[in-house]
XYZ file of C-alpha atoms in Angstrom:
787
model
C 1.621 4.381 3.135
C -1.341 6.323 2.862
C -1.617 9.744 4.953
C -4.727 11.712 6.022
C -5.295 14.360 4.120
C -7.879 16.269 1.755
C -8.170 16.616 -1.680
C -7.466 20.448 -1.494
C -3.660 19.625 -1.285
C -3.298 17.558 -4.222
C -1.570 20.332 -6.185
C 1.125 20.582 -3.532
C 2.414 16.870 -3.936
C 3.741 17.719 -7.398
C 5.885 20.674 -6.273
C 9.641 20.611 -7.580
C 12.199 23.224 -7.465
C 15.072 21.446 -9.348
C 13.603 18.443 -11.664
C 11.243 19.335 -14.542
C 7.940 19.921 -12.768
C 5.835 17.820 -15.231
C 7.899 14.794 -15.652
C 8.128 14.370 -11.607
C 4.223 14.703 -11.237
C 3.846 12.099 -13.933
C 6.319 9.616 -12.369
C 4.519 10.007 -9.153
C 1.116 9.828 -10.690
C 1.700 6.705 -12.631
C 2.805 4.744 -9.603
C 0.020 6.221 -7.568
C -2.615 5.040 -10.033
C -1.108 1.649 -10.409
C -1.079 1.279 -6.782
C -4.713 2.169 -6.267
C -5.935 0.171 -9.095
C -3.821 -2.676 -8.230
C -4.739 -2.924 -4.717
C -8.426 -1.884 -4.758
C -10.677 -4.639 -4.552
C -13.760 -4.582 -6.865
C -16.168 -6.448 -5.130
C -20.079 -6.981 -5.532
C -20.973 -3.360 -5.344
C -17.355 -1.856 -5.481
C -16.639 1.102 -8.021
C -13.372 2.708 -7.253
C -13.646 6.536 -7.049
C -12.866 8.641 -9.984
C -9.492 10.137 -8.333
C -8.361 6.399 -8.915
C -9.108 6.859 -12.729
C -6.018 7.057 -14.539
C -7.320 8.788 -17.641
C -8.989 11.381 -15.832
C -6.266 12.211 -13.607
C -3.887 12.458 -16.403
C -6.286 15.291 -17.872
C -6.747 17.380 -14.745
C -4.755 20.211 -14.466
C -3.488 21.422 -11.111
C -5.879 24.234 -10.838
C -8.941 21.517 -11.744
C -7.435 19.252 -8.819
C -7.280 22.091 -6.366
C -10.968 22.818 -7.287
C -11.897 19.267 -6.228
C -14.742 19.002 -3.310
C -12.665 19.026 -0.285
C -13.641 16.733 2.692
C -13.468 17.514 6.468
C -9.943 17.152 7.441
C -7.927 13.763 6.875
C -8.377 11.001 4.220
C -6.633 8.276 3.988
C -6.215 7.844 -0.056
C -3.279 10.320 0.096
C -3.481 14.065 -1.134
C -0.923 15.705 0.647
C 1.569 12.850 -0.071
C 0.101 10.904 -2.826
C 3.277 8.658 -3.208
C 2.405 7.254 0.070
C -0.361 5.416 -1.794
C 2.576 3.607 -3.369
C 2.807 1.681 -0.265
C -0.365 0.728 0.295
C -1.003 -2.784 -1.512
C -3.684 -3.531 1.050
C -5.965 -0.614 0.193
C -9.629 -0.538 -0.981
C -11.478 2.478 -1.937
C -15.473 2.238 -2.090
C -16.840 5.395 -4.002
C -20.306 7.357 -3.640
C -21.831 5.638 -6.590
C -20.838 2.084 -5.361
C -22.358 2.781 -1.727
C -25.535 3.910 -3.685
C -25.610 1.151 -5.850
C -25.266 -1.469 -2.783
C -28.564 -0.093 -1.274
C -27.352 -0.355 2.446
C -29.765 -0.651 5.247
C -27.734 1.717 7.336
C -24.477 -0.049 8.237
C -21.448 0.450 6.078
C -20.282 -2.933 7.102
C -22.406 -4.478 4.567
C -20.222 -3.009 1.902
C -16.982 -3.294 3.603
C -17.292 -7.013 4.111
C -17.129 -7.554 0.491
C -13.522 -6.030 0.121
C -10.398 -8.506 0.181
C -9.127 -9.127 3.830
C -12.386 -8.282 5.415
C -15.159 -10.431 7.179
C -17.728 -9.619 10.107
C -17.215 -11.419 13.274
C -18.187 -11.060 16.780
C -15.530 -9.517 19.448
C -14.948 -13.101 20.914
C -14.824 -16.688 19.843
C -17.194 -17.381 22.928
C -20.742 -17.263 20.826
C -21.894 -14.892 23.114
C -23.352 -12.017 21.661
C -22.957 -13.514 18.208
C -25.232 -11.364 15.966
C -23.465 -8.452 16.718
C -20.776 -8.681 14.126
C -18.323 -6.005 13.364
C -15.756 -5.400 10.796
C -12.858 -7.752 10.952
C -9.715 -6.659 8.981
C -7.387 -9.802 8.189
C -8.766 -11.944 11.060
C -7.379 -9.546 13.677
C -10.808 -9.236 15.341
C -12.973 -5.899 15.364
C -11.224 -4.473 18.183
C -8.195 -4.036 15.931
C -9.824 -2.292 13.422
C -9.734 1.334 13.941
C -12.767 3.334 12.427
C -12.227 6.845 11.652
C -14.719 9.840 10.531
C -13.089 12.174 8.355
C -9.767 11.159 9.581
C -10.887 11.300 13.189
C -11.191 8.165 15.433
C -14.314 6.839 16.770
C -14.305 4.787 19.802
C -17.674 4.962 21.149
C -17.838 1.221 21.538
C -15.416 1.368 24.355
C -18.232 2.698 26.520
C -19.708 -1.057 26.714
C -18.193 -3.563 28.961
C -16.729 -6.553 28.080
C -17.607 -9.989 29.402
C -14.949 -12.420 30.360
C -14.420 -13.632 26.822
C -13.986 -10.263 25.691
C -17.844 -10.133 24.066
C -19.302 -6.885 23.888
C -23.117 -6.086 23.621
C -22.464 -3.429 20.756
C -22.888 -2.820 17.067
C -19.445 -1.402 16.830
C -18.598 2.326 15.268
C -19.713 1.609 11.566
C -23.032 3.338 11.557
C -22.873 6.684 12.983
C -22.939 8.348 9.358
C -25.902 7.850 7.161
C -25.063 6.121 3.830
C -26.320 9.179 1.723
C -23.753 11.378 3.471
C -20.645 9.309 2.350
C -18.253 10.488 -0.233
C -16.206 7.531 0.004
C -15.032 4.678 2.322
C -11.506 3.737 2.461
C -10.341 0.674 3.706
C -6.637 0.053 4.554
C -4.961 -3.037 6.064
C -1.598 -4.227 6.695
C 1.637 -2.382 7.315
C 0.205 0.920 5.788
C -2.146 1.202 8.769
C 0.089 1.417 11.747
C 0.927 4.931 11.250
C -2.454 5.824 12.355
C -1.561 4.599 15.912
C -3.246 2.662 18.641
C -5.936 0.518 17.387
C -5.083 0.054 14.048
C -3.389 -3.418 13.988
C -5.839 -5.056 11.739
C -6.496 -1.923 9.603
C -8.295 1.268 9.126
C -11.626 2.214 7.889
C -11.937 5.772 6.917
C -15.497 7.178 6.512
C -15.101 10.521 4.298
C -18.313 12.464 4.208
C -19.401 14.716 1.306
C -17.784 18.142 0.645
C -19.900 21.390 2.140
C -18.829 23.103 -0.901
C -20.522 21.039 -3.370
C -24.130 22.412 -3.948
C -26.741 19.589 -2.959
C -30.328 19.509 -1.742
C -31.293 15.719 -1.607
C -33.836 13.264 -0.317
C -33.311 9.724 -0.454
C -35.679 6.616 1.232
C -34.746 2.936 1.352
C -37.165 0.725 2.409
C -36.446 -3.390 2.819
C -39.211 -5.917 3.369
C -38.386 -9.744 4.453
C -40.087 -12.821 2.892
C -40.066 -14.616 6.181
C -42.432 -12.849 8.938
C -39.929 -14.023 11.546
C -37.213 -11.526 10.204
C -37.624 -7.844 10.627
C -38.306 -5.338 8.037
C -36.616 -1.783 8.017
C -36.537 1.450 6.186
C -34.589 4.709 6.200
C -34.741 8.332 4.953
C -31.957 10.846 4.760
C -31.980 14.623 3.813
C -28.558 16.359 2.747
C -27.948 20.017 2.265
C -24.843 21.694 1.209
C -23.233 24.229 -0.696
C -21.673 27.926 -0.511
C -23.118 30.693 1.746
C -20.834 33.294 0.668
C -17.439 33.308 -1.467
C -15.945 32.080 1.680
C -18.363 30.126 3.616
C -19.822 26.884 2.995
C -21.942 24.397 4.951
C -23.212 20.886 4.977
C -26.498 19.783 6.937
C -27.006 15.696 7.137
C -30.261 14.569 9.056
C -30.820 10.932 8.789
C -33.633 8.313 10.312
C -33.301 4.559 10.360
C -35.524 2.043 11.725
C -35.336 -1.847 11.646
C -37.604 -4.381 13.435
C -35.576 -7.232 15.522
C -36.109 -10.913 14.470
C -38.495 -13.056 16.300
C -36.959 -13.965 19.653
C -37.390 -17.757 18.739
C -36.334 -17.805 15.093
C -33.450 -20.118 15.879
C -35.669 -22.552 18.321
C -35.582 -25.333 15.360
C -31.875 -25.152 15.048
C -31.139 -25.186 18.874
C -28.775 -27.561 20.253
C -29.734 -30.009 22.899
C -27.419 -29.521 26.156
C -26.936 -30.295 29.621
C -28.215 -27.752 31.816
C -28.874 -27.326 35.273
C -31.868 -29.002 35.248
C -30.964 -31.737 32.716
C -30.920 -31.969 28.722
C -32.750 -29.126 27.083
C -32.575 -26.792 23.888
C -30.291 -23.881 24.078
C -32.309 -21.397 21.842
C -30.331 -18.224 20.704
C -32.283 -14.979 19.925
C -32.111 -13.540 16.466
C -30.930 -10.088 15.334
C -32.210 -7.337 17.517
C -33.520 -4.209 15.759
C -32.443 -0.599 16.091
C -33.409 2.925 15.710
C -30.931 5.397 14.473
C -30.975 9.215 14.623
C -28.485 11.432 13.072
C -27.610 15.051 12.397
C -24.436 16.644 11.690
C -23.904 20.358 10.889
C -20.531 21.472 9.267
C -19.263 24.747 8.364
C -15.911 25.457 6.918
C -14.685 29.611 6.102
C -11.759 30.065 3.883
C -9.870 32.576 5.506
C -7.900 33.407 2.520
C -6.364 31.078 -0.271
C -4.151 29.186 2.026
C -6.121 28.729 5.137
C -9.379 26.900 5.596
C -11.138 26.696 8.984
C -14.199 24.257 9.932
C -16.433 23.798 12.839
C -18.805 20.819 13.202
C -21.313 19.528 15.605
C -22.967 15.958 15.700
C -25.667 14.264 17.202
C -26.491 10.470 17.112
C -28.767 7.833 18.846
C -29.048 4.339 18.337
C -31.677 2.651 20.291
C -32.202 -1.236 20.207
C -35.492 -3.163 19.497
C -34.640 -6.120 21.942
C -34.995 -9.642 20.266
C -34.287 -11.720 23.389
C -30.562 -11.845 23.672
C -28.365 -12.088 26.393
C -24.963 -13.008 27.177
C -24.901 -16.890 28.475
C -28.556 -17.878 28.790
C -31.178 -19.342 26.341
C -33.996 -16.968 25.545
C -35.913 -16.126 28.693
C -39.552 -16.397 28.217
C -40.628 -14.067 31.083
C -38.074 -11.157 29.753
C -39.560 -12.029 26.073
C -43.184 -11.359 27.206
C -42.367 -8.143 29.024
C -39.438 -6.402 26.754
C -39.501 -7.876 23.049
C -39.403 -5.243 20.339
C -38.883 -2.864 23.147
C -35.863 -0.485 23.810
C -33.463 -1.921 26.380
C -30.366 0.073 25.738
C -29.222 3.270 23.838
C -26.026 4.576 22.749
C -26.284 8.292 22.288
C -23.122 10.343 20.782
C -22.326 13.883 20.322
C -19.465 16.138 19.774
C -18.008 19.160 18.346
C -14.856 19.517 16.205
C -12.480 22.504 15.451
C -10.477 22.075 11.940
C -7.874 23.786 9.847
C -6.487 22.969 6.559
C -3.320 24.634 5.070
C -2.112 24.979 1.994
C 1.409 26.757 1.485
C 4.014 27.101 -0.861
C 5.989 23.893 -0.266
C 3.761 22.734 2.807
C 0.441 21.593 3.542
C -1.211 20.892 6.805
C -4.104 19.398 8.675
C -5.324 19.828 12.086
C -8.064 19.117 14.299
C -9.301 19.364 18.136
C -12.562 17.461 18.716
C -14.515 16.749 21.861
C -16.831 13.697 21.917
C -19.283 11.963 24.630
C -20.888 8.607 24.495
C -23.690 8.052 26.629
C -24.557 4.144 26.852
C -27.758 3.390 28.948
C -29.230 0.227 29.254
C -31.522 -1.938 31.687
C -29.685 -3.116 34.364
C -27.990 -6.814 33.910
C -26.641 -9.518 36.101
C -22.918 -8.681 36.640
C -21.699 -11.966 38.181
C -21.950 -15.857 37.551
C -24.571 -17.335 35.197
C -27.023 -14.067 35.561
C -24.032 -11.867 33.955
C -25.323 -10.000 30.999
C -29.164 -10.878 31.153
C -31.325 -7.948 32.023
C -32.404 -8.001 35.699
C -36.136 -8.521 36.577
C -37.607 -6.260 39.278
C -39.427 -7.792 41.903
C -43.136 -7.431 41.990
C -44.569 -4.311 40.627
C -41.165 -2.568 40.558
C -40.010 -0.926 37.202
C -37.002 -1.910 35.643
C -33.861 0.122 36.265
C -31.507 1.886 34.024
C -27.575 2.201 34.071
C -25.760 4.856 32.429
C -22.156 4.730 31.477
C -20.579 8.086 30.285
C -17.627 8.065 28.149
C -15.934 11.021 27.252
C -12.903 11.645 24.553
C -10.752 14.767 23.510
C -8.723 13.996 20.488
C -6.229 16.485 18.704
C -4.146 16.023 15.880
C -1.568 18.027 13.442
C -0.181 16.816 10.605
C 2.213 18.715 8.042
C 3.792 17.409 4.729
C 6.797 19.293 3.096
C 7.410 18.665 -0.312
C 11.210 18.492 -1.662
C 12.572 17.501 -5.386
C 12.253 13.728 -4.973
C 10.370 13.282 -1.542
C 7.922 14.200 0.648
C 8.149 14.375 4.441
C 5.394 13.881 6.705
C 5.506 14.813 10.509
C 2.693 14.916 13.009
C 1.749 14.652 16.534
C -1.646 13.376 18.048
C -3.196 13.413 21.599
C -6.063 11.029 22.740
C -7.621 11.282 26.072
C -10.561 9.334 27.341
C -12.823 9.116 30.544
C -15.116 6.514 31.439
C -17.694 6.885 34.468
C -19.054 3.413 34.826
C -21.271 2.879 38.008
C -21.533 -0.546 37.216
C -17.840 -1.503 38.131
C -18.882 -0.025 41.781
C -21.640 -2.430 42.513
C -20.328 -6.102 43.105
C -19.663 -6.922 47.266
C -16.887 -9.021 47.872
C -17.346 -11.513 50.840
C -15.798 -10.370 53.991
C -11.917 -9.897 54.297
C -11.255 -9.830 50.677
C -7.901 -7.871 49.859
C -5.970 -8.035 46.717
C -4.031 -5.316 45.029
C -5.311 -2.005 44.021
C -9.119 -3.546 43.976
C -11.461 -1.655 46.614
C -13.159 -4.254 48.466
C -16.055 -1.722 49.877
C -18.287 -1.004 46.969
C -19.023 2.537 48.356
C -15.468 3.570 48.349
C -14.646 2.678 44.515
C -14.062 5.239 42.255
C -16.419 5.051 39.090
C -14.120 7.043 36.987
C -11.235 5.834 35.293
C -9.108 7.861 32.718
C -6.095 7.733 30.507
C -4.303 9.546 28.041
C -1.899 8.911 25.053
C 0.366 11.043 23.077
C 2.213 10.297 19.887
C 4.499 11.746 17.273
C 5.595 10.352 13.847
C 7.938 10.943 11.094
C 7.848 9.329 7.342
C 9.899 10.009 4.125
C 8.573 9.095 0.786
C 11.393 8.751 -1.126
C 11.535 8.433 -5.033
C 15.038 6.757 -5.576
C 14.229 6.283 -9.446
C 11.350 6.978 -11.343
C 9.808 3.538 -10.787
C 11.239 2.799 -7.382
C 9.807 4.628 -3.996
C 10.764 3.668 -0.403
C 8.757 5.216 2.675
C 10.924 4.538 5.853
C 8.544 5.571 9.047
C 8.821 5.892 12.661
C 5.924 6.529 15.180
C 6.370 6.860 19.043
C 3.447 6.700 21.503
C 3.228 7.402 25.207
C 0.264 5.820 27.303
C 0.391 7.269 30.702
C -0.629 3.558 32.231
C 0.836 1.187 29.383
C 3.995 3.104 28.640
C 5.986 3.749 25.672
C 5.680 1.970 22.247
C 7.785 2.374 19.102
C 6.237 1.726 15.700
C 8.708 1.258 12.984
C 7.913 1.193 9.373
C 9.277 0.411 5.759
C 7.577 0.061 2.657
C 8.565 -0.100 -1.122
C 7.129 -0.100 -4.372
C 8.819 -0.978 -7.691
C 7.486 -0.920 -10.841
C 9.508 -3.439 -13.052
C 7.665 -3.072 -16.369
C 5.037 -1.218 -17.760
C 2.388 -3.515 -16.814
C 3.602 -5.234 -13.486
C 4.738 -3.728 -9.847
C 5.827 -5.323 -6.756
C 5.168 -3.883 -3.358
C 6.411 -4.722 0.147
C 6.133 -3.642 3.494
C 6.648 -4.575 7.096
C 5.779 -2.280 10.443
C 5.102 -2.714 14.112
C 1.297 -1.779 15.075
C -0.099 -1.633 18.643
C -3.148 -1.081 20.724
C -3.234 0.284 24.164
C -5.406 -1.582 26.815
C -8.710 0.026 27.201
C -10.216 1.600 30.465
C -12.397 -1.632 31.624
C -9.146 -3.781 31.202
C -6.779 -1.380 33.269
C -9.438 -0.665 36.004
C -8.794 -2.953 39.173
C -12.444 -2.356 40.395
C -13.794 -3.756 36.984
C -14.856 -7.316 38.507
C -16.178 -10.570 37.466
C -17.329 -13.044 39.484
C -18.524 -16.555 39.100
C -18.621 -19.819 41.666
C -18.820 -22.697 39.080
C -18.757 -22.941 35.433
C -16.699 -19.420 34.917
C -14.002 -21.333 37.055
C -10.968 -22.978 35.166
C -11.337 -26.927 35.741
C -8.051 -26.641 37.447
C -9.557 -24.624 40.543
C -10.083 -26.880 43.271
C -13.416 -27.097 44.268
C -12.689 -25.586 47.992
C -11.156 -22.423 46.239
C -14.169 -21.478 44.115
C -15.601 -18.885 43.228
C -13.349 -17.033 41.053
C -12.704 -13.490 40.653
C -11.466 -11.696 37.584
C -10.259 -8.515 37.971
C -8.876 -5.325 35.728
C -5.139 -5.039 35.822
C -3.365 -1.691 35.683
C -0.367 -3.308 34.859
C -1.312 -4.239 31.490
C 1.418 -3.871 28.623
C 0.230 -2.658 24.641
C -0.565 -5.110 22.361
C 1.754 -5.390 19.623
C 2.200 -7.077 16.080
C 4.667 -7.041 13.354
C 2.707 -6.823 10.287
C 4.100 -8.188 6.761
C 2.824 -8.090 3.088
C 4.115 -8.275 -0.340
C 1.887 -7.913 -3.353
C 2.595 -8.542 -7.262
C 0.073 -6.483 -9.402
C -0.889 -6.073 -13.160
C -2.481 -3.521 -14.958
C -2.554 -2.993 -18.679
C -3.928 -0.685 -21.240
C -7.061 -2.778 -21.858
C -8.202 -2.243 -18.258
C -7.189 -5.734 -17.144
C -6.414 -5.621 -13.620
C -5.450 -8.163 -10.855
C -3.335 -8.568 -8.126
C -2.086 -11.295 -5.410
C -0.954 -10.170 -1.501
C 0.511 -12.440 0.946
C 0.240 -11.204 4.491
C 1.578 -12.329 7.748
C 0.708 -10.777 11.373
C 3.073 -11.643 14.508
C 0.999 -10.741 17.053
C 2.169 -10.332 20.732
C 0.864 -9.597 24.429
C -2.988 -10.007 23.297
C -5.011 -8.759 26.254
C -7.624 -11.452 27.323
C -9.382 -12.266 30.943
C -6.883 -14.789 32.626
C -7.044 -18.300 33.123
C -4.392 -18.535 35.121
C -4.433 -17.878 39.119
C -2.497 -14.865 40.210
C -3.492 -15.487 43.830
C -6.090 -17.212 46.795
C -7.884 -14.931 48.828
C -8.925 -16.201 52.411
C -12.704 -14.659 52.916
C -15.602 -15.038 55.516
C -18.370 -16.289 53.499
C -21.693 -16.686 55.554
C -19.653 -16.574 58.586
C -17.525 -19.407 57.240
C -13.932 -19.068 56.429
C -13.246 -20.002 52.568
C -10.923 -19.209 49.929
C -11.266 -17.646 46.636
C -9.250 -17.658 43.434
C -8.136 -14.461 41.991
C -7.759 -14.219 38.175
C -6.865 -10.755 36.279
C -6.964 -9.315 32.727
C -3.512 -10.065 31.347
C -1.357 -10.258 28.367
C -1.735 -13.722 26.946
C 1.296 -14.363 24.525
C 1.698 -14.754 20.895
C -0.317 -15.373 17.746
C 0.099 -15.701 14.094
C -2.202 -14.918 11.053
C -1.565 -15.169 7.665
C -3.222 -15.325 4.407
C -3.666 -14.574 0.902
C -5.712 -11.882 -0.962
C -6.148 -11.540 -4.509
C -8.243 -9.712 -7.130
C -9.302 -9.308 -11.150
C -10.994 -6.888 -12.676
C -12.035 -7.452 -16.571
C -13.770 -4.807 -18.596
C -16.053 -7.480 -20.722
C -17.168 -4.767 -23.031
C -17.590 -1.076 -22.805
C -20.671 -1.536 -20.700
C -20.030 -4.741 -18.785
C -17.427 -5.504 -16.128
C -16.658 -8.291 -14.222
C -14.648 -8.481 -11.146
C -13.644 -10.940 -8.512
C -11.778 -11.026 -5.329
C -10.889 -13.568 -2.550
C -9.637 -13.906 0.606
C -7.643 -17.022 2.124
C -6.929 -17.476 5.785
C -3.775 -19.582 5.580
C -3.519 -19.646 9.470
C -4.945 -17.991 12.745
C -3.651 -19.512 15.636
C -2.714 -18.428 19.187
C 0.570 -20.249 20.046
C -0.708 -20.993 23.500
C -3.582 -23.204 22.811
C -3.810 -23.324 19.009
C -6.990 -21.523 18.970
C -8.138 -18.938 16.273
C -8.055 -15.145 16.903
C -11.766 -14.803 15.566
C -14.192 -16.843 13.788
C -14.097 -16.212 10.403
C -14.488 -18.177 7.007
C -11.428 -20.366 5.947
C -11.919 -18.445 2.659
C -14.049 -15.539 0.829
C -15.049 -14.847 -2.463
C -16.876 -12.054 -3.981
C -17.796 -11.649 -7.760
C -19.789 -9.393 -9.380
C -21.021 -8.399 -12.734
C -21.986 -4.600 -13.142
C -23.822 -3.705 -16.500
C -24.698 -0.309 -17.798
C -27.995 -1.209 -20.118
C -28.216 2.053 -20.923
C -26.531 5.435 -19.844
C -29.668 5.868 -17.570
C -30.009 2.214 -16.508
C -27.582 -0.130 -14.565
C -27.888 -3.405 -13.027
C -25.718 -5.360 -10.869
C -25.625 -9.169 -9.761
C -23.291 -10.341 -6.817
C -22.367 -13.228 -5.184
C -20.549 -13.700 -2.092
C -19.259 -17.260 -1.211
C -18.212 -17.921 2.354
C -16.293 -20.940 3.312
C -16.290 -23.321 6.281
C -15.836 -21.840 9.965
C -14.152 -24.122 12.231
C -15.328 -24.225 15.810
C -13.389 -23.460 18.711
C -12.239 -26.603 20.670
C -10.946 -24.509 23.810
C -13.147 -22.437 25.996
C -12.000 -18.471 25.742
C -13.565 -18.147 29.150
C -11.615 -20.998 31.283
C -9.270 -22.167 28.943
C -10.563 -25.817 29.249
C -11.066 -28.152 26.618
C -14.879 -28.121 25.443
C -17.308 -31.081 25.976
C -19.856 -29.685 23.282
C -20.158 -31.024 19.796
C -17.640 -29.319 17.557
C -20.252 -27.540 15.092
C -18.179 -26.327 12.136
C -19.938 -23.357 9.986
C -20.470 -25.176 6.524
C -19.933 -23.104 3.511
C -22.842 -21.081 1.924
C -23.250 -18.490 -0.782
C -25.301 -15.230 -0.874
C -26.575 -13.795 -4.208
C -27.900 -10.266 -4.306
C -29.385 -8.293 -7.491
C -30.288 -4.883 -8.071
C -31.195 -2.322 -10.492
C -31.186 1.697 -10.764
C -32.967 3.750 -13.327
C -32.587 7.730 -13.542
C -36.415 8.927 -14.309
C -34.865 12.296 -14.775
C -31.431 14.069 -14.013
C -32.848 14.464 -10.514
C -34.741 11.251 -9.514
C -33.294 7.856 -9.474
C -35.356 4.758 -8.313
C -34.053 1.457 -7.384
C -35.247 -1.898 -6.553
C -33.304 -5.540 -5.601
C -33.403 -8.640 -3.963
C -31.044 -9.124 -1.116
C -30.100 -12.847 -0.797
C -31.862 -13.885 -3.978
C -32.117 -17.732 -3.326
C -33.202 -17.455 0.237
C -30.281 -19.342 2.025
C -31.046 -18.720 5.512
C -28.285 -19.374 7.968
C -29.568 -19.829 11.896
C -27.597 -19.262 15.019
C -27.639 -22.714 16.977
C -26.591 -21.675 20.502
C -25.947 -19.226 23.296
C -22.181 -20.010 24.031
C -19.728 -22.131 23.161
C -22.231 -25.004 22.465
C -23.054 -23.257 19.174
C -19.263 -23.633 18.162
C -18.986 -21.688 15.196
C -22.635 -21.292 14.315
C -22.839 -18.087 16.378
C -25.035 -15.780 14.082
C -27.922 -15.291 11.648
C -27.404 -14.360 8.035
C -30.730 -13.087 7.095
C -33.154 -14.955 4.372
C -34.509 -13.257 1.280
C -35.357 -9.489 1.181
C -37.037 -7.340 -1.316
C -35.673 -3.696 -1.449
C -36.562 -0.344 -2.760
C -34.963 3.260 -3.056
C -35.607 6.637 -4.337
C -33.522 9.587 -4.311
C -34.643 13.210 -5.266
C -32.543 16.060 -5.879
C -33.757 19.409 -5.786
């Protein structure tokens, strides 16, 4: 399976002391190329990077490969042990040119969602925070997708508290790097992803930034104008500078600014469902998409100490501030809050950090190492933390000002990985450390009724420790072995120890066999895992409700209900399996089909079975309260199909299509899906180079039906609301780009060409599967200038 590394290590992979060097390298290279081409989904805007082009790679000498631009530290598309790519049927590579053609607003999820096995979904099936959709690989949910930047894990979304249904008011971690600073994006799904440790049960998305030693001074601009006056416009500009400062020192500077307006808070009013509320039947008006302001700055220096050792130092800063559009966790749009705050900043995420890196290139060995510190500051207007007011901005009394709450999340990550090259195999060994600390005053505010006593939960708010911390250490070993010129196997083993959840073993075995010049078969199995979050582990992270949040099984005289963090949680685990058949011939025809199955166990969720009843004194009267905890909830099964075909219609026209079919996504305890994703998805694209300077692109994405949940994720009870499935719909995009000169490129296009607007129809489970907005027709304009 792919290993994090850098292009500068390409030459090491082909070292051989006993076999003929050229023959061995050609065998390894042909298998790697076949795997990349057969597993990369070429969707609406996807162009596989030139490193996967068989003819260009065959022509490159080892010296030329060594001169390729290097990335900061690790990348998934295997360089140090390129044959690992053979074991990765679930790999998609999105190159720089494809990113430019896609004309992204700012978030890479726009293009990643068009890879096979990928959708966007909320972090819960509850319908709450429905417009905060994030990358969801193979239906395992956004929290099981590990985001990397240059091979280093990004977990800033862990600074945002999860609600009882696991929903989070976060945009995820896919927009911390401006699109113009990205060299490529690598999307790895299935068994091959398990070697990257905690959080990779669904897969890995690695955002690889551009090389520091490739000369560049460019300015890009992007503008999007909606046709509907209920939707917000957005624009961004980026500046990129890079190049050598001396024969040993190089640099890269990235500056980015992006601003989008939020939707009108009442954009969904005409589609709101009428539900029974506390005051009788009323329309449950759900808010639209909120806007965001992104500010990004990154500075990298790399120093070549000698021919074998390169060290780097990077600092980065990002700020994401929202433009509020009326959303809250449970409630309909609050008119008073909208009048006071619509379009204003109500929460912001600041992320900054520094990293030291080292890359080694020795006689029969290569290495990649880093040490990185990151701080994320999550500030937001105070919100209710109990009952029906949970997640709603708290209104001040009288003339008082709104209060802010600040959560600080610190991480310290370190990793060292070594590749040792032998005659027929490459051994990869590595060790990793992840430490995290959360300073969260929110957990300390809820006051219990007199006499509450349960487990490690501290009843007195003034005595609770707002700081929680944990660490995880891991080590892994893999052997990429060439049994014959056409057959590879990759056994591997990873061990991790978490200071609270304990140990985890992750064995893996992958194999590839090219059984004819045009056909190959690949198979793999691995055990992946995810450690509990700090919120889930903290006994002082408390949810409270008196009525609707309590399961129906709780007697009336034993309400309200507390849900507490649980320091006894175990790791979530998943046995991931897949089988791929792929075809590629000399004409450029390329196709493949993958079957995958994930057996998911110990999924963590807020409990729906009581763990205790506590006697308290409430307003001077003796009463009982029911206690629940976050818990490991048992098994689930996910299985599906991924397929693709790429056809070179002419020398200048290419047609490509990929599909994803969700055969089953089912929790064994209640039959409910793990995430709300389409039954099937298809992305089809035609790319036409009209002239060497002029390109046009037409893409269509078709999303199948999404079945609504029938059981409440927060209480475990059967839902009495209408079962509102999401009906199938299609989105078409068209764009064109023209090189005015060698240094100036302009572009224009239309997103959602046929103006297929999708509306969110409720605030919680009353929306069924209709939990998000799909924006209507947008007109876009791009310009890029290289100096």
